[in-house]
mmCIF file of C-alpha atoms and ligand atoms in Angstrom:
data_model
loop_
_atom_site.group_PDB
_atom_site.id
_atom_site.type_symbol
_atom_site.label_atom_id
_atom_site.label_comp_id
_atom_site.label_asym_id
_atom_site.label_seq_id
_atom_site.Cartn_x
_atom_site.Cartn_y
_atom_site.Cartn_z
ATOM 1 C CA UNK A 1 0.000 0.000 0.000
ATOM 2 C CA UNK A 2 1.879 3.238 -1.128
ATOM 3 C CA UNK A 3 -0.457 5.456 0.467
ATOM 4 C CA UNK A 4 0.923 4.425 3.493
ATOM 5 C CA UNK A 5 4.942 5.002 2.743
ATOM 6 C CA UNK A 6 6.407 8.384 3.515
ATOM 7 C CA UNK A 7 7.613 10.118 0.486
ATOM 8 C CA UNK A 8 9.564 12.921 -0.338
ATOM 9 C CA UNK A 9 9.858 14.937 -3.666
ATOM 10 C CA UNK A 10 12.955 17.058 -4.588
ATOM 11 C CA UNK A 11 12.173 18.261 -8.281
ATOM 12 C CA UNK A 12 8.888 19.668 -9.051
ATOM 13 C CA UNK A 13 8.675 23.389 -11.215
ATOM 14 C CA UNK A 14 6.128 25.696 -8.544
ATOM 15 C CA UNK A 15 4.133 26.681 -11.836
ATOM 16 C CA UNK A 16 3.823 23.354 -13.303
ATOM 17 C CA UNK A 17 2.406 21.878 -10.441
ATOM 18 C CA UNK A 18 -0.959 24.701 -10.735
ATOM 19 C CA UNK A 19 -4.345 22.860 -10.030
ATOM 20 C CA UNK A 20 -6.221 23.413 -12.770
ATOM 21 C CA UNK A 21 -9.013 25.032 -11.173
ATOM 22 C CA UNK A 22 -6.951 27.798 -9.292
ATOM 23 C CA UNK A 23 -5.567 28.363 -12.732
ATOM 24 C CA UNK A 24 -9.064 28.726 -13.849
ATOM 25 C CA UNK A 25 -10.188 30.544 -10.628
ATOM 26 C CA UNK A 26 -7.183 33.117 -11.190
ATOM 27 C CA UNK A 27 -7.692 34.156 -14.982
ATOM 28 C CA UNK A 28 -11.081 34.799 -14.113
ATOM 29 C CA UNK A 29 -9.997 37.222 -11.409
ATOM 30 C CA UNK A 30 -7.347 39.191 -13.382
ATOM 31 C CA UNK A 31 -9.559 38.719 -17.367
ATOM 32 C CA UNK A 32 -6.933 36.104 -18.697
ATOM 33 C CA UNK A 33 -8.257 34.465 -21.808
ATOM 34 C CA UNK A 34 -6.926 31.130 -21.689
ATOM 35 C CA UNK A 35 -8.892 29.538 -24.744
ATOM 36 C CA UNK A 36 -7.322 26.053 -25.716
ATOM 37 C CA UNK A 37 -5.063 25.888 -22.610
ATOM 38 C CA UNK A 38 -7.043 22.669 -21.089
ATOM 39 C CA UNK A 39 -7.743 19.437 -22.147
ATOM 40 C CA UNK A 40 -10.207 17.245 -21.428
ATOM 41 C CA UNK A 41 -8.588 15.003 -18.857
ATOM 42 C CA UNK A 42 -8.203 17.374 -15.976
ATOM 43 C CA UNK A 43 -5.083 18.612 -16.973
ATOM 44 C CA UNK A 44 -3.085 21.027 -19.779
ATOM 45 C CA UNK A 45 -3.063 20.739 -23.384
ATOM 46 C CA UNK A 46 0.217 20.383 -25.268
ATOM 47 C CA UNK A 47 1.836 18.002 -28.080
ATOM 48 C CA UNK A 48 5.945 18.177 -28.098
ATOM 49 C CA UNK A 49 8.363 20.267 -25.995
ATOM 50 C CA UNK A 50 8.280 23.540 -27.179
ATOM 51 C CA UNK A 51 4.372 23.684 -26.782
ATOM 52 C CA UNK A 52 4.912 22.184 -23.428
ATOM 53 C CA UNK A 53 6.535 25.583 -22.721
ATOM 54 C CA UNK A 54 4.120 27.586 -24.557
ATOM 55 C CA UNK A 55 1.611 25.928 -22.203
ATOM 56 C CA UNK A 56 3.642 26.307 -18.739
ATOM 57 C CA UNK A 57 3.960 30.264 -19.833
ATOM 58 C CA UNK A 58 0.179 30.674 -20.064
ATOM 59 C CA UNK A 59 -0.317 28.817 -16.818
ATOM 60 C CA UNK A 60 2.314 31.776 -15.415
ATOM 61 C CA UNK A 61 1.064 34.374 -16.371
ATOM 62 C CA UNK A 62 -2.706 33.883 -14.285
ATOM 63 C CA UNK A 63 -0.224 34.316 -11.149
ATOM 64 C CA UNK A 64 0.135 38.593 -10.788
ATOM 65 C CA UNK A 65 0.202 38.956 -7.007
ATOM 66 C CA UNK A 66 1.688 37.779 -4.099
ATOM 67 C CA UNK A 67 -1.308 36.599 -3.052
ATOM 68 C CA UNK A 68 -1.538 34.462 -6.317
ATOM 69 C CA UNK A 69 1.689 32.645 -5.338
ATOM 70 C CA UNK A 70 0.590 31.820 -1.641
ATOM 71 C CA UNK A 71 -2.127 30.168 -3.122
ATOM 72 C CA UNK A 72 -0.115 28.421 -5.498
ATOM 73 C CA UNK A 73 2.324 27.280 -2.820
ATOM 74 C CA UNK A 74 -0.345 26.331 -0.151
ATOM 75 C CA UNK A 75 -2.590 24.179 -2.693
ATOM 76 C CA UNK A 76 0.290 22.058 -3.757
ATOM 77 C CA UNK A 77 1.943 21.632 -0.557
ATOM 78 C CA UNK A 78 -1.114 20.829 1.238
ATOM 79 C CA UNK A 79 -1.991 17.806 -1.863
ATOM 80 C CA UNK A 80 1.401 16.443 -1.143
ATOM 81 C CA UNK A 81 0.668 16.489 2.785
ATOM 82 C CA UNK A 82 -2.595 14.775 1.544
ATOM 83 C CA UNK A 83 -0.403 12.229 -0.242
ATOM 84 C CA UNK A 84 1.860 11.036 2.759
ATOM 85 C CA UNK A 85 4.937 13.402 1.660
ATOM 86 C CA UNK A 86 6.934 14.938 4.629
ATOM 87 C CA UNK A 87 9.305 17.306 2.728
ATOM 88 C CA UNK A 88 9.542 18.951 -0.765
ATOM 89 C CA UNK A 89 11.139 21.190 -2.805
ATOM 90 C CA UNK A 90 10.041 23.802 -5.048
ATOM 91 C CA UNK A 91 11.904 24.846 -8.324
ATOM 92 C CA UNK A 92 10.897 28.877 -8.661
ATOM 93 C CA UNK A 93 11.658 30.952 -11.126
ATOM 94 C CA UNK A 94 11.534 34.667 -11.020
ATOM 95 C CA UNK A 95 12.617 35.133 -14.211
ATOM 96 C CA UNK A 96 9.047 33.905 -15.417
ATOM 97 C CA UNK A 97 7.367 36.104 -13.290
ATOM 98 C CA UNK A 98 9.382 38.990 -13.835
ATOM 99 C CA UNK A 99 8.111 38.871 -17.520
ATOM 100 C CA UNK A 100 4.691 39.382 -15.678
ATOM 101 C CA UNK A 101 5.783 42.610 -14.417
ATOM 102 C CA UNK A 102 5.862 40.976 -10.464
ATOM 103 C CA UNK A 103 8.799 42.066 -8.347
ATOM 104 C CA UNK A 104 11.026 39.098 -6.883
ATOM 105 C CA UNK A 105 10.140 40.038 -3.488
ATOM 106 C CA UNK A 106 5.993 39.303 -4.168
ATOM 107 C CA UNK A 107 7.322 35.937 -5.841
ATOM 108 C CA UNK A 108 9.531 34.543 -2.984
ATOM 109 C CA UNK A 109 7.188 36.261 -0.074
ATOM 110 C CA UNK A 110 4.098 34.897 -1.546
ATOM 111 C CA UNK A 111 5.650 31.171 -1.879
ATOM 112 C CA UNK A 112 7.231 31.311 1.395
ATOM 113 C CA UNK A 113 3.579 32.631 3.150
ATOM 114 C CA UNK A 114 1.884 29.646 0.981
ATOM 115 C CA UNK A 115 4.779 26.884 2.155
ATOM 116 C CA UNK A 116 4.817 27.986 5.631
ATOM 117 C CA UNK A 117 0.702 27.920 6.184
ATOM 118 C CA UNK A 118 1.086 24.513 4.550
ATOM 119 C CA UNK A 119 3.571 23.586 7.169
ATOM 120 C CA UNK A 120 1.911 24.694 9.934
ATOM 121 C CA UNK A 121 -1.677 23.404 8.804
ATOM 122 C CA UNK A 122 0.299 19.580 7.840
ATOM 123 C CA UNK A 123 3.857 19.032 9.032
ATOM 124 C CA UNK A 124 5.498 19.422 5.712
ATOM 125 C CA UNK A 125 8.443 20.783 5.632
ATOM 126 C CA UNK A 126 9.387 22.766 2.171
ATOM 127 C CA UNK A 127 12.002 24.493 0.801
ATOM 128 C CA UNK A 128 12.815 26.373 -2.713
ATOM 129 C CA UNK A 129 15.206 26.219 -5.269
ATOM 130 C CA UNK A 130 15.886 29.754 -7.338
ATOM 131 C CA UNK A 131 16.297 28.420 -10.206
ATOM 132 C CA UNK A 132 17.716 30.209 -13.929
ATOM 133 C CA UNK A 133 15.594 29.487 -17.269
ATOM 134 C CA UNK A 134 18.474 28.201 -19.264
ATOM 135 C CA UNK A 135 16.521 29.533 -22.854
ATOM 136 C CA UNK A 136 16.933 32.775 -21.265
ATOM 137 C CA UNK A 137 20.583 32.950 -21.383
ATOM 138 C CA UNK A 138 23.619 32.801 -18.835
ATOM 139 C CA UNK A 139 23.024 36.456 -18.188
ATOM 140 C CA UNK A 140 19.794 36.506 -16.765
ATOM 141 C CA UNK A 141 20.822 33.483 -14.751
ATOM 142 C CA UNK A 142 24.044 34.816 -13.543
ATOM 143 C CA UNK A 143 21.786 37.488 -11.424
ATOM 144 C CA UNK A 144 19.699 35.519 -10.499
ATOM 145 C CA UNK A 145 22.693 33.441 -8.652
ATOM 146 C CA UNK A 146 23.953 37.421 -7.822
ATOM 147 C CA UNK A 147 20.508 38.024 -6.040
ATOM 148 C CA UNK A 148 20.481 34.786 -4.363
ATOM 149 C CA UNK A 149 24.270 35.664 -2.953
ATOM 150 C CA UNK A 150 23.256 39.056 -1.762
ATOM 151 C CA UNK A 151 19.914 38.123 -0.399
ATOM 152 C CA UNK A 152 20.202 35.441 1.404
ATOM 153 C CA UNK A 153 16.836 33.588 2.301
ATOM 154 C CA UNK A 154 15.895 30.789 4.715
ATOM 155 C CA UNK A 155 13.412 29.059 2.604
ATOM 156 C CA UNK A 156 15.691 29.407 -0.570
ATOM 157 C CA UNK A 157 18.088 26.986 0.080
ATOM 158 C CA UNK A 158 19.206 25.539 -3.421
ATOM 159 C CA UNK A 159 20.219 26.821 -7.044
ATOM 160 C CA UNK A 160 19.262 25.080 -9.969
ATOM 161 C CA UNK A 161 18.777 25.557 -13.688
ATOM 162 C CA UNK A 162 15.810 24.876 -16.012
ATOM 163 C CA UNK A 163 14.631 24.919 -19.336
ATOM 164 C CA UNK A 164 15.846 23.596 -22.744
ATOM 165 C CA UNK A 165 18.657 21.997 -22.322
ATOM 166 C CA UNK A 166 19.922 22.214 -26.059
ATOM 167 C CA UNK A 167 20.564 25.439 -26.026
ATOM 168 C CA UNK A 168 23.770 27.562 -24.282
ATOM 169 C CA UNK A 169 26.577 24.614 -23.276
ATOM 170 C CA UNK A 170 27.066 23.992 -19.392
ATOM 171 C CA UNK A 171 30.109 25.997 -19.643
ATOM 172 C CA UNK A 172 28.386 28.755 -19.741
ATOM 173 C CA UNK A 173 26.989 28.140 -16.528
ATOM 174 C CA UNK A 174 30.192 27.521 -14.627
ATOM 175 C CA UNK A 175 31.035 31.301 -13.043
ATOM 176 C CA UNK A 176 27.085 31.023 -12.198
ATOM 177 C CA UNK A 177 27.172 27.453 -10.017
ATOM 178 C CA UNK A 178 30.340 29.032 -8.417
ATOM 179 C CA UNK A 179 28.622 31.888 -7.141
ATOM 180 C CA UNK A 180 25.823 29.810 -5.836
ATOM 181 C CA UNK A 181 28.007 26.962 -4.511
ATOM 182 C CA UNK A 182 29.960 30.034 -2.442
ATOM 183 C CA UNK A 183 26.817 31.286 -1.331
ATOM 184 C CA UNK A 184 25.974 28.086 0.589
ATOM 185 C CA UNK A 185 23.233 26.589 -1.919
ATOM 186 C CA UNK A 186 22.749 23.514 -2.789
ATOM 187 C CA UNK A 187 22.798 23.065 -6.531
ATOM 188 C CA UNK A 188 21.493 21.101 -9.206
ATOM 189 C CA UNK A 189 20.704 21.311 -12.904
ATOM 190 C CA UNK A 190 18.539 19.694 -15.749
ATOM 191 C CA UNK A 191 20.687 17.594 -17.609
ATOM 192 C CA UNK A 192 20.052 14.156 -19.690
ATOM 193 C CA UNK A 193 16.762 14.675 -20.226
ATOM 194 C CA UNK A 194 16.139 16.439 -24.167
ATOM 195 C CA UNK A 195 19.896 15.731 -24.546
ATOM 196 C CA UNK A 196 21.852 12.963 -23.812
ATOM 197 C CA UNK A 197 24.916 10.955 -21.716
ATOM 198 C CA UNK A 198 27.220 14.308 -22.753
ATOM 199 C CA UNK A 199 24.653 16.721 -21.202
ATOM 200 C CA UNK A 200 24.983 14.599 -17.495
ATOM 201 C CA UNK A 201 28.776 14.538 -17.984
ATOM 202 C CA UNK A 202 28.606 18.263 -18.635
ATOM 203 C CA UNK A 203 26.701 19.199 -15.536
ATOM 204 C CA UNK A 204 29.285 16.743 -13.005
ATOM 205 C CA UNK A 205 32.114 18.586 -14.805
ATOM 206 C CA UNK A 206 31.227 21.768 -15.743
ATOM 207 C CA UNK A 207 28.977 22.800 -12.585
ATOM 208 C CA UNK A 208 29.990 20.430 -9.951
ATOM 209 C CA UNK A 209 26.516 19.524 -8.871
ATOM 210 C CA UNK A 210 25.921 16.036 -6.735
ATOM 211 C CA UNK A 211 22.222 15.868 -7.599
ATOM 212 C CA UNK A 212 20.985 16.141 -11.461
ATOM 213 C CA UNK A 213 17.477 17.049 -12.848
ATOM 214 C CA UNK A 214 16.681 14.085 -14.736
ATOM 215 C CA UNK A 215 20.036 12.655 -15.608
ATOM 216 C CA UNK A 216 17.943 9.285 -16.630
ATOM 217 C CA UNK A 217 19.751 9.472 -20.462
ATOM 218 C CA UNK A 218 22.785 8.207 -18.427
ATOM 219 C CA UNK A 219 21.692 4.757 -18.645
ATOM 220 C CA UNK A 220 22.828 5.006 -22.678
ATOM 221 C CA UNK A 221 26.211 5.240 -21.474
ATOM 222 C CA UNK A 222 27.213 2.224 -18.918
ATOM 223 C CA UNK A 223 30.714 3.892 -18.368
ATOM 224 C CA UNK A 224 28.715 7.191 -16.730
ATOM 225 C CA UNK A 225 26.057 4.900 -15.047
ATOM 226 C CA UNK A 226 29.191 3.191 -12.942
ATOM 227 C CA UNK A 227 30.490 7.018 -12.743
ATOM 228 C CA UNK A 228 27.291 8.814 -10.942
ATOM 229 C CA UNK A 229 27.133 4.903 -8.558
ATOM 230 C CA UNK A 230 31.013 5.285 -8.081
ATOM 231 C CA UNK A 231 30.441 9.267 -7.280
ATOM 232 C CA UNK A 232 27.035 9.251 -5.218
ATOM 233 C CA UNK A 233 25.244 11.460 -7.580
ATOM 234 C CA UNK A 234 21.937 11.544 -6.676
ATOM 235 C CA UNK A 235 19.082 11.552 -9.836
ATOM 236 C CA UNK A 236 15.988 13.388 -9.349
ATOM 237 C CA UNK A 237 14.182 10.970 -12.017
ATOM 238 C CA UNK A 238 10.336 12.087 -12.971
ATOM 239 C CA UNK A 239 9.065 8.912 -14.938
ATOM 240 C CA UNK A 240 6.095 10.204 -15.897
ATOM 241 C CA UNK A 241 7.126 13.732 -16.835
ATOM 242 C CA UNK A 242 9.866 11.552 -19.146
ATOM 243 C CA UNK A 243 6.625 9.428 -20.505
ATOM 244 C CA UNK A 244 4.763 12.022 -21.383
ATOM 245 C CA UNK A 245 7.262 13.772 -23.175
ATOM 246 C CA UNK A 246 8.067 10.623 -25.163
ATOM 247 C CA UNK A 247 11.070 9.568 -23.586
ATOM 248 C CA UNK A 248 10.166 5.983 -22.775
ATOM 249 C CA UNK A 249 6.949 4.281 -24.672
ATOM 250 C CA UNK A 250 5.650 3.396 -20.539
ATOM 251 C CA UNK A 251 6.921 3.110 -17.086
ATOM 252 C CA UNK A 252 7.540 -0.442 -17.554
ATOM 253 C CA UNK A 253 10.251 0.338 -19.878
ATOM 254 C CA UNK A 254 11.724 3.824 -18.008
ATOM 255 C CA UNK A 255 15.293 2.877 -16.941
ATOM 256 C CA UNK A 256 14.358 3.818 -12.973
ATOM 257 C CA UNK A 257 15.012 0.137 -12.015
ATOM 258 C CA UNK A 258 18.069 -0.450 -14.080
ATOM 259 C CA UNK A 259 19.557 3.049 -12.763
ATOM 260 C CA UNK A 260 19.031 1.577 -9.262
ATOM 261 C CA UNK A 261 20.180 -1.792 -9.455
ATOM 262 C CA UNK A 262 22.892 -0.049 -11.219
ATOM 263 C CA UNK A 263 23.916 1.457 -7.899
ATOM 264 C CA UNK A 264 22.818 4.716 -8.749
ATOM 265 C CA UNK A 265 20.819 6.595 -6.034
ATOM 266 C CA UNK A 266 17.387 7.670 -7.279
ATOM 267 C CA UNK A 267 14.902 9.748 -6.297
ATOM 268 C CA UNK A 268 10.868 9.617 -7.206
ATOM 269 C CA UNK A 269 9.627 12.884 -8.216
ATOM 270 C CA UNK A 270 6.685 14.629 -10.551
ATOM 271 C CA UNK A 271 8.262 17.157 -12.085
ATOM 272 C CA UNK A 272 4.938 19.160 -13.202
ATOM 273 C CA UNK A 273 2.202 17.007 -12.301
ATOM 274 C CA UNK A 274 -0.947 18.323 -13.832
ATOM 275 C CA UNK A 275 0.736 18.707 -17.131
ATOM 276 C CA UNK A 276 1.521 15.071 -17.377
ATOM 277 C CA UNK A 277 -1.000 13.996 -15.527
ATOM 278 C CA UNK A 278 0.327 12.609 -12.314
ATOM 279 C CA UNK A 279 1.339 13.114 -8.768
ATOM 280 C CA UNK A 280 3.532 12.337 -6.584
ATOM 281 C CA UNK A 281 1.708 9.624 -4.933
ATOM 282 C CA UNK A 282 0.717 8.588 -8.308
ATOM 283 C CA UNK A 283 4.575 8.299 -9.580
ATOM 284 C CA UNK A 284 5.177 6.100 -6.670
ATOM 285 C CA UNK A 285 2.681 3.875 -6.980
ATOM 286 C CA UNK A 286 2.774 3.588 -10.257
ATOM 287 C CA UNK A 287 6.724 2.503 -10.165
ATOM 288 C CA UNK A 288 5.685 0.268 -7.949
ATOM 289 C CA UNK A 289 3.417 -1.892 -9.818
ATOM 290 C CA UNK A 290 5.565 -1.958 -12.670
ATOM 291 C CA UNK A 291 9.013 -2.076 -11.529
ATOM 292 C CA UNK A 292 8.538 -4.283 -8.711
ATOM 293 C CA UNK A 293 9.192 -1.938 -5.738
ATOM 294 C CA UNK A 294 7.678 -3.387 -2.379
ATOM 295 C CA UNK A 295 7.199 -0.344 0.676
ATOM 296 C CA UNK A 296 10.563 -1.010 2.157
ATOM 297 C CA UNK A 297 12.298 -0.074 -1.138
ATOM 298 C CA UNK A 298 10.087 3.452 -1.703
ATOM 299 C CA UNK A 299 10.915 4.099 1.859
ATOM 300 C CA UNK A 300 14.429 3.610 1.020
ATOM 301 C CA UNK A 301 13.866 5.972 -1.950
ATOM 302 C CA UNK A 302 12.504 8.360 0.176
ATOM 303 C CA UNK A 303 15.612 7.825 2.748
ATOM 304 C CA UNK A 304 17.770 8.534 -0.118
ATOM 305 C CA UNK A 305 15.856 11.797 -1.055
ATOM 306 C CA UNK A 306 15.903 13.211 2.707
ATOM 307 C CA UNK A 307 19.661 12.556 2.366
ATOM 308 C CA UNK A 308 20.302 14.215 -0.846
ATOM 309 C CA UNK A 309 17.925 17.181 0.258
ATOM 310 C CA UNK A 310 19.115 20.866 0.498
ATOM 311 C CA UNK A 311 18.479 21.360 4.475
ATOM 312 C CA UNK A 312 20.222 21.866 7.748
ATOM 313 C CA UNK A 313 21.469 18.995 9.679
ATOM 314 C CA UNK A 314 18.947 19.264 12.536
ATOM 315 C CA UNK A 315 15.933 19.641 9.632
ATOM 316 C CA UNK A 316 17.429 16.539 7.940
ATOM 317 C CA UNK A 317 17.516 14.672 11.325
ATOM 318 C CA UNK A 318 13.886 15.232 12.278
ATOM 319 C CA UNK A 319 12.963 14.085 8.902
ATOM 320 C CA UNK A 320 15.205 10.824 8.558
ATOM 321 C CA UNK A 321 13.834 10.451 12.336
ATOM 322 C CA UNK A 322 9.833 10.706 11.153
ATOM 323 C CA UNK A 323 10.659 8.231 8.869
ATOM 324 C CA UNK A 324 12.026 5.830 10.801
ATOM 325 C CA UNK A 325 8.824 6.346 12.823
ATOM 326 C CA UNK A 326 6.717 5.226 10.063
HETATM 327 N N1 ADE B 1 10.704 23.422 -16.879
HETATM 328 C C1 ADE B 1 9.571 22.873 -16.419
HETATM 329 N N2 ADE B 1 9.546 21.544 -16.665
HETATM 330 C C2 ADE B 1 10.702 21.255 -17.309
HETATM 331 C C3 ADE B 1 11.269 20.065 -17.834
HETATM 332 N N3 ADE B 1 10.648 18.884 -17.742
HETATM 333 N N4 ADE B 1 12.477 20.163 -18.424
HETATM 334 C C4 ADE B 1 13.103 21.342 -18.517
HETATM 335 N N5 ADE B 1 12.613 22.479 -18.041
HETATM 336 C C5 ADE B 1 11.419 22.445 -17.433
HETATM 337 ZN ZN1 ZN B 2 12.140 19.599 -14.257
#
């Protein structure tokens, strides 16, 4: 029973996890025409990667206030609570909302307000991850990593980067992760998901990070596979995100169980649920029917995440403890 297991989820975009009714709800409020943005299923309409972004903008844009984004924060903390998850992270980017005309400090205040009412209504415990939109260019995300050095913020604890991944070489990137790394964030990027093994080898070398967005495109190279198990690079694999977006053909054939009997440590996560339609307590219990993954194993996975998860010591003790409770 995977309700029962306690999970954790350390790569999910703030935007693309919007319920589709707030969306709705909100573009009401502020006169947003959003005409073709839905499909029938409960969730957003889009056909390849580049209207997968198209789609994720329009969602955006229905957020204006500050208010908007406690919302946003509170209704998808609280569904994880709902789901048996006891810590999360958040990618935000204020780069997106910028382009909305909403200063940073509406965007981080109104996610922290939403995350912290979460926690105190459910236990959760959530943290964010500033994270640069890679199609924007290394500028933009170099002050973003700037920002993040000069104003420092408990609830921002990690760096990350975003967006399509063939464009701008992780090179360009390097100065960036440095500042961030120096700052005391935790960082991770998107890597080995649109591109392949090079991409993952890019981001280890190039950036330094121990945890990788995606990184599942490893397992086409057995060389880097013994690499990130030899290294303890933690994946933040999204099945169904990689599914949807064509990827794999179906979970039963998404490398998550190879990777792990590979010796790689993996993490479960949803990446933007509604978009692809899932959950988190969906992804697990999904990879647990088909790749054979009894409760002690997610638990392990969710061990694994705690570990790998930008926090303080004594945060990452009460949760490791709450889960040996369980
Ligand atoms: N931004 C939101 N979802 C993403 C994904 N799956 N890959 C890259 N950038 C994203
Ligand atoms: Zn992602």
């Amino acid at each position: 029973m995977t309700a029962a297991v306690p999970k954790a989820e350390l790569h999910c975009h703030i935007e693309g996890a919007a319920p589709p009714a707030l969306v709705r709800r909100l573009a009401t409020h502020h006169g947003i025409d959003l005409d073709g943005l839905f499909d029938d299923r409960g969730g957003y309409a889009w056909h390849d990667f580049a209207s997968f972004l198209d789609a994720y903008g329009r969602v955006s844009s229905v957020f204006r206030d500050r208010d908007d984004f406690r919302a946003l924060a509170h209704a998808y903390f609280t569904s994880l609570a709902a789901e048996g998850a006891i810590y999360a992270e958040v990618f935000m980017a204020p780069d997106v909302a910028a382009d909305h005309g909403i200063a940073i400090g509406d965007y981080v205040g109104g996610l922290d307000q939403g995350i912290a009412e979460a926690e105190a209504e459910t236990g959760i415990v959530g943290r964010m991850i500033l994270t640069g939109v890679r199609h924007l260019g290394p500028d933009r995300v170099r002050a973003l990593a700037e920002w993040a050095a000069a104003n420092p913020h408990p609830r921002i604890t990690g760096f990350g980067l975003a967006g399509d991944e063939t464009l701008h070489h992780k090179r360009h990137f390097a100065d960036t992760f440095a500042i961030a790394r120096t700052a005391g964030l935790g960082i991770t990027a998107h890597a080995g998901e649109l591109d392949g093994p090079d991409s993952v080898r890019a981001a280890l070398d190039h950036l330094g990070v121990k945890r990788i967005g995606h990184g599942v495109r490893a397992i086409e190279d057995p060389a880097l596979v013994q690499r990130l198990a030899d290294e303890g690079i933690v994946l933040e694999l999204c099945p169904g995100s990689n599914v949807a977006l064509g990827l794999y053909p179906d979970i039963a054939g998404h490398p998550f169980r190879r990777l792990m009997d590979a010796g790689v440590r993996v993490t479960i996560n949803a990446d933007d649920p509604p978009f692809f339609h899932t959950s988190l307590g969906q992804e697990y219990a999904v990879l647990a029917e088909a790749h054979a993954l009894d409760d002690a194993a997610l638990t392990a996975i969710t061990r694994t995440a705690i570990e790998a998860a930008f926090v303080d010591e004594a945060t990452r003790q009460r949760l490791l403890a709450r889960l040996d409770d369980a």
